[in-house]
């Protein structure tokens, strides 16, 4: 690889670096891992003196000895481990000089626009059945298994519907938790279910921000204080939304 890099190539490298970082961050990767991947890709293509700053909602990438600085705004975040794995695989190929800059950019753009999520029906059944087995983890009986599945299914449908039209995660989680407690309370009062509390806990488990909490702790341990605290606050808001949804319904009914 040449020791000098043209302005055109420089822009291409920055494009590749930012696309890779965006895929990782939008897919739920830790911020320190995003920064490390961006730095390694840039160095492999000849940009050694670079600076990257990543938070939960933005990526800033700069060449320290030049005026070329880019910012990417991150508005949507989800959990997509397959995209993270594929991006890491592409990063390793770049490190091994198996991809030139144009090939890397093309593959990353394709990956960014690819939809690798499971279908809504698959996620619906997975969430519902998982809630049924969460019931057993918390000491519930076989008689409440079916009602935990119904509660989990109701929570998933509510979250998916509200998120599609309102796109405010707090309200989606709040209403989903409210639906869970309403279903659990209804079946318990009808005498069909036995343990309202355990059905409720099992039903809200898919809403619990486990990955957010884990990433917040890992970012804090890696010294990424801003990112770690922002993820921690996001996890706390999710927990508050779940608790508030359950508590308000219990107060009303």
Short mmCIF file of C-alpha atoms in Angstrom, two decimals:
data_model
loop_
_atom_site.label_atom_id
_atom_site.label_comp_id
_atom_site.label_asym_id
_atom_site.label_seq_id
_atom_site.Cartn_x
_atom_site.Cartn_y
_atom_site.Cartn_z
CA UNK A 1 0.00 0.00 0.00
CA UNK A 2 1.31 3.47 -0.89
CA UNK A 3 2.71 5.63 1.91
CA UNK A 4 0.76 8.62 0.57
CA UNK A 5 -2.97 8.77 0.13
CA UNK A 6 -4.85 11.04 -2.27
CA UNK A 7 -7.73 13.28 -1.20
CA UNK A 8 -10.15 11.09 -3.17
CA UNK A 9 -8.91 7.94 -1.45
CA UNK A 10 -8.98 9.77 1.87
CA UNK A 11 -12.67 10.53 1.45
CA UNK A 12 -13.35 6.92 0.47
CA UNK A 13 -11.58 5.65 3.57
CA UNK A 14 -13.58 7.98 5.79
CA UNK A 15 -16.78 6.79 4.10
CA UNK A 16 -15.87 3.16 4.84
CA UNK A 17 -14.92 3.96 8.44
CA UNK A 18 -18.18 5.82 9.12
CA UNK A 19 -20.39 3.19 7.49
CA UNK A 20 -18.76 0.45 9.56
CA UNK A 21 -19.11 2.50 12.74
CA UNK A 22 -22.73 3.31 11.97
CA UNK A 23 -23.65 -0.34 11.39
CA UNK A 24 -22.02 -1.39 14.66
CA UNK A 25 -23.59 1.38 16.75
CA UNK A 26 -27.07 0.98 15.26
CA UNK A 27 -26.85 -2.77 15.86
CA UNK A 28 -26.09 -2.42 19.57
CA UNK A 29 -22.29 -2.71 19.78
CA UNK A 30 -20.39 -1.08 22.65
CA UNK A 31 -19.01 2.36 21.85
CA UNK A 32 -15.40 1.47 22.67
CA UNK A 33 -15.62 -1.44 20.21
CA UNK A 34 -17.01 0.89 17.54
CA UNK A 35 -14.14 3.35 18.05
CA UNK A 36 -11.55 0.56 17.97
CA UNK A 37 -12.94 -0.90 14.74
CA UNK A 38 -13.03 2.51 13.05
CA UNK A 39 -9.44 3.26 14.04
CA UNK A 40 -8.18 -0.12 12.82
CA UNK A 41 -9.92 0.18 9.44
CA UNK A 42 -8.56 3.70 8.92
CA UNK A 43 -5.02 2.63 9.85
CA UNK A 44 -5.13 -0.33 7.48
CA UNK A 45 -5.98 1.99 4.57
CA UNK A 46 -3.18 4.43 5.41
CA UNK A 47 -4.83 6.92 7.78
CA UNK A 48 -2.84 6.48 10.97
CA UNK A 49 -3.36 9.80 12.73
CA UNK A 50 -7.13 9.71 13.26
CA UNK A 51 -9.54 10.51 16.04
CA UNK A 52 -12.97 8.99 16.63
CA UNK A 53 -15.55 9.98 19.21
CA UNK A 54 -18.65 7.83 19.59
CA UNK A 55 -21.72 8.31 21.76
CA UNK A 56 -25.06 6.53 21.67
CA UNK A 57 -26.47 9.08 19.22
CA UNK A 58 -23.51 10.34 17.17
CA UNK A 59 -20.21 9.41 15.56
CA UNK A 60 -17.47 11.98 14.98
CA UNK A 61 -14.41 11.01 12.94
CA UNK A 62 -11.52 13.35 12.29
CA UNK A 63 -8.03 13.38 10.81
CA UNK A 64 -5.94 15.05 13.48
CA UNK A 65 -3.55 16.83 11.12
CA UNK A 66 -6.21 17.93 8.59
CA UNK A 67 -9.53 19.75 8.52
CA UNK A 68 -11.47 16.74 7.26
CA UNK A 69 -13.99 16.00 10.02
CA UNK A 70 -17.27 14.12 9.63
CA UNK A 71 -20.26 13.62 11.89
CA UNK A 72 -22.97 10.96 11.58
CA UNK A 73 -26.20 11.23 13.56
CA UNK A 74 -27.59 7.95 14.91
CA UNK A 75 -31.37 8.04 15.33
CA UNK A 76 -32.32 4.37 15.46
CA UNK A 77 -30.71 1.69 17.60
CA UNK A 78 -31.62 -1.95 17.86
CA UNK A 79 -29.99 -5.28 18.67
CA UNK A 80 -28.69 -7.13 15.62
CA UNK A 81 -25.84 -9.45 16.57
CA UNK A 82 -25.61 -10.86 13.04
CA UNK A 83 -24.80 -7.44 11.58
CA UNK A 84 -22.20 -6.90 14.29
CA UNK A 85 -20.61 -10.28 13.50
CA UNK A 86 -20.61 -9.61 9.74
CA UNK A 87 -19.10 -6.15 10.21
CA UNK A 88 -16.37 -7.61 12.41
CA UNK A 89 -15.73 -10.23 9.74
CA UNK A 90 -15.35 -7.52 7.09
CA UNK A 91 -13.03 -5.62 9.42
CA UNK A 92 -10.81 -8.69 9.74
CA UNK A 93 -10.75 -9.09 5.95
CA UNK A 94 -9.67 -5.46 5.64
CA UNK A 95 -6.94 -6.01 8.24
CA UNK A 96 -5.71 -9.02 6.23
CA UNK A 97 -5.66 -6.91 3.03
CA UNK A 98 -8.33 -9.09 1.42
CA UNK A 99 -10.56 -6.14 0.40
CA UNK A 100 -9.62 -2.96 -1.43
CA UNK A 101 -11.36 0.28 -0.53
CA UNK A 102 -14.07 0.04 -3.20
CA UNK A 103 -14.93 -3.57 -2.35
CA UNK A 104 -15.10 -2.76 1.35
CA UNK A 105 -17.39 0.22 0.76
CA UNK A 106 -19.68 -1.79 -1.50
CA UNK A 107 -20.00 -4.67 0.97
CA UNK A 108 -20.60 -2.36 3.92
CA UNK A 109 -23.29 -0.39 2.07
CA UNK A 110 -25.00 -3.66 1.16
CA UNK A 111 -24.80 -4.82 4.77
CA UNK A 112 -26.11 -1.50 6.08
CA UNK A 113 -29.23 -1.71 3.94
CA UNK A 114 -29.75 -5.45 4.43
CA UNK A 115 -32.61 -6.56 6.65
CA UNK A 116 -31.27 -9.45 8.72
CA UNK A 117 -33.87 -9.29 11.46
CA UNK A 118 -36.24 -12.18 12.00
CA UNK A 119 -39.74 -11.67 10.65
CA UNK A 120 -42.37 -10.09 12.90
CA UNK A 121 -44.22 -13.41 13.13
CA UNK A 122 -41.08 -15.22 14.26
CA UNK A 123 -40.34 -12.56 16.87
CA UNK A 124 -43.96 -12.65 18.01
CA UNK A 125 -43.93 -16.39 18.67
CA UNK A 126 -40.44 -16.25 20.20
CA UNK A 127 -41.44 -13.51 22.65
CA UNK A 128 -44.68 -15.25 23.59
CA UNK A 129 -43.11 -18.67 24.18
CA UNK A 130 -40.15 -17.14 26.04
CA UNK A 131 -42.58 -15.51 28.46
CA UNK A 132 -44.14 -18.90 29.12
CA UNK A 133 -40.79 -20.35 30.13
CA UNK A 134 -39.83 -17.26 32.12
CA UNK A 135 -42.85 -18.13 34.24
CA UNK A 136 -41.20 -21.40 35.30
CA UNK A 137 -37.92 -19.59 36.05
CA UNK A 138 -39.73 -17.40 38.56
CA UNK A 139 -41.50 -20.31 40.23
CA UNK A 140 -44.82 -20.24 38.40
CA UNK A 141 -46.99 -23.27 37.90
CA UNK A 142 -48.02 -25.10 34.76
CA UNK A 143 -51.56 -23.74 35.10
CA UNK A 144 -50.32 -20.20 34.38
CA UNK A 145 -48.07 -21.15 31.45
CA UNK A 146 -50.65 -20.37 28.77
CA UNK A 147 -51.61 -17.05 30.38
CA UNK A 148 -47.97 -15.94 30.49
CA UNK A 149 -47.76 -16.68 26.77
CA UNK A 150 -50.87 -14.56 26.14
CA UNK A 151 -49.42 -11.72 28.24
CA UNK A 152 -46.12 -11.85 26.33
CA UNK A 153 -47.93 -11.92 23.00
CA UNK A 154 -50.03 -8.93 24.00
CA UNK A 155 -46.94 -7.02 25.08
CA UNK A 156 -45.16 -7.72 21.79
CA UNK A 157 -48.13 -6.69 19.65
CA UNK A 158 -48.61 -3.51 21.68
CA UNK A 159 -44.94 -2.56 21.50
CA UNK A 160 -44.75 -3.23 17.76
CA UNK A 161 -47.94 -1.27 17.00
CA UNK A 162 -47.16 1.76 19.17
CA UNK A 163 -43.53 1.93 18.05
CA UNK A 164 -44.59 1.84 14.42
CA UNK A 165 -46.78 4.95 14.73
CA UNK A 166 -45.47 6.95 17.70
CA UNK A 167 -41.79 5.93 17.58
CA UNK A 168 -41.20 6.96 21.18
CA UNK A 169 -39.77 3.95 22.95
CA UNK A 170 -40.82 5.09 26.43
CA UNK A 171 -44.52 5.08 25.51
CA UNK A 172 -44.22 1.76 23.68
CA UNK A 173 -42.71 0.11 26.76
CA UNK A 174 -45.13 1.83 29.13
CA UNK A 175 -48.21 0.67 27.21
CA UNK A 176 -46.80 -2.83 26.69
CA UNK A 177 -46.26 -3.26 30.43
CA UNK A 178 -49.77 -1.94 31.07
CA UNK A 179 -51.20 -4.53 28.69
CA UNK A 180 -49.31 -7.32 30.48
CA UNK A 181 -50.70 -6.44 33.91
CA UNK A 182 -54.21 -6.01 32.49
CA UNK A 183 -54.10 -9.48 30.94
CA UNK A 184 -52.66 -11.04 34.10
CA UNK A 185 -55.20 -9.25 36.30
CA UNK A 186 -58.14 -10.18 34.09
CA UNK A 187 -57.38 -13.91 34.03
CA UNK A 188 -56.64 -13.94 37.75
CA UNK A 189 -59.91 -12.21 38.65
CA UNK A 190 -61.81 -14.60 36.39
CA UNK A 191 -60.34 -17.44 38.43
CA UNK A 192 -58.54 -18.95 35.45
CA UNK A 193 -54.97 -17.96 36.46
CA UNK A 194 -53.39 -18.49 39.87
CA UNK A 195 -50.47 -16.09 40.30
CA UNK A 196 -50.92 -12.61 38.86
CA UNK A 197 -47.51 -11.37 40.01
CA UNK A 198 -45.47 -14.11 38.35
CA UNK A 199 -47.47 -13.86 35.12
CA UNK A 200 -46.77 -10.12 35.08
CA UNK A 201 -43.05 -10.55 35.73
CA UNK A 202 -42.78 -13.21 33.01
CA UNK A 203 -44.75 -11.06 30.55
CA UNK A 204 -42.53 -8.00 30.88
CA UNK A 205 -39.22 -9.88 30.71
CA UNK A 206 -38.75 -9.35 26.92
CA UNK A 207 -38.98 -5.60 27.62
CA UNK A 208 -36.22 -5.64 30.24
CA UNK A 209 -33.12 -3.81 28.86
CA UNK A 210 -30.58 -6.53 29.57
CA UNK A 211 -28.24 -5.76 26.67
CA UNK A 212 -28.42 -2.03 27.39
CA UNK A 213 -27.40 -2.59 30.99
CA UNK A 214 -24.57 -4.92 29.96
CA UNK A 215 -23.23 -2.49 27.35
CA UNK A 216 -23.50 0.42 29.79
CA UNK A 217 -21.37 -1.45 32.33
CA UNK A 218 -18.84 -2.55 29.70
CA UNK A 219 -18.53 1.01 28.36
CA UNK A 220 -18.04 2.39 31.87
CA UNK A 221 -15.39 -0.24 32.61
CA UNK A 222 -13.63 0.68 29.35
CA UNK A 223 -13.53 4.34 30.39
CA UNK A 224 -16.28 5.50 28.03
CA UNK A 225 -18.06 7.52 30.71
CA UNK A 226 -20.42 9.57 28.53
CA UNK A 227 -21.57 6.59 26.48
CA UNK A 228 -21.82 4.36 29.54
CA UNK A 229 -23.91 6.88 31.46
CA UNK A 230 -26.18 7.61 28.50
CA UNK A 231 -26.87 3.90 28.00
CA UNK A 232 -27.41 3.54 31.74
CA UNK A 233 -29.95 6.38 31.71
CA UNK A 234 -31.70 4.80 28.72
CA UNK A 235 -31.89 1.49 30.58
CA UNK A 236 -33.22 3.27 33.69
CA UNK A 237 -35.92 5.00 31.63
CA UNK A 238 -36.95 1.65 30.19
CA UNK A 239 -37.16 0.14 33.66
CA UNK A 240 -39.17 3.15 34.84
CA UNK A 241 -41.57 2.83 31.89
CA UNK A 242 -42.17 -0.84 32.68
CA UNK A 243 -42.68 -0.18 36.38
CA UNK A 244 -44.93 2.82 35.77
CA UNK A 245 -47.10 0.91 33.31
CA UNK A 246 -47.66 -1.89 35.81
CA UNK A 247 -48.12 0.42 38.82
CA UNK A 248 -50.67 2.73 37.20
CA UNK A 249 -52.87 -0.15 36.07
CA UNK A 250 -52.71 -1.68 39.56
CA UNK A 251 -53.72 1.67 41.09
CA UNK A 252 -56.66 2.04 38.71
CA UNK A 253 -57.93 -1.52 38.94
#
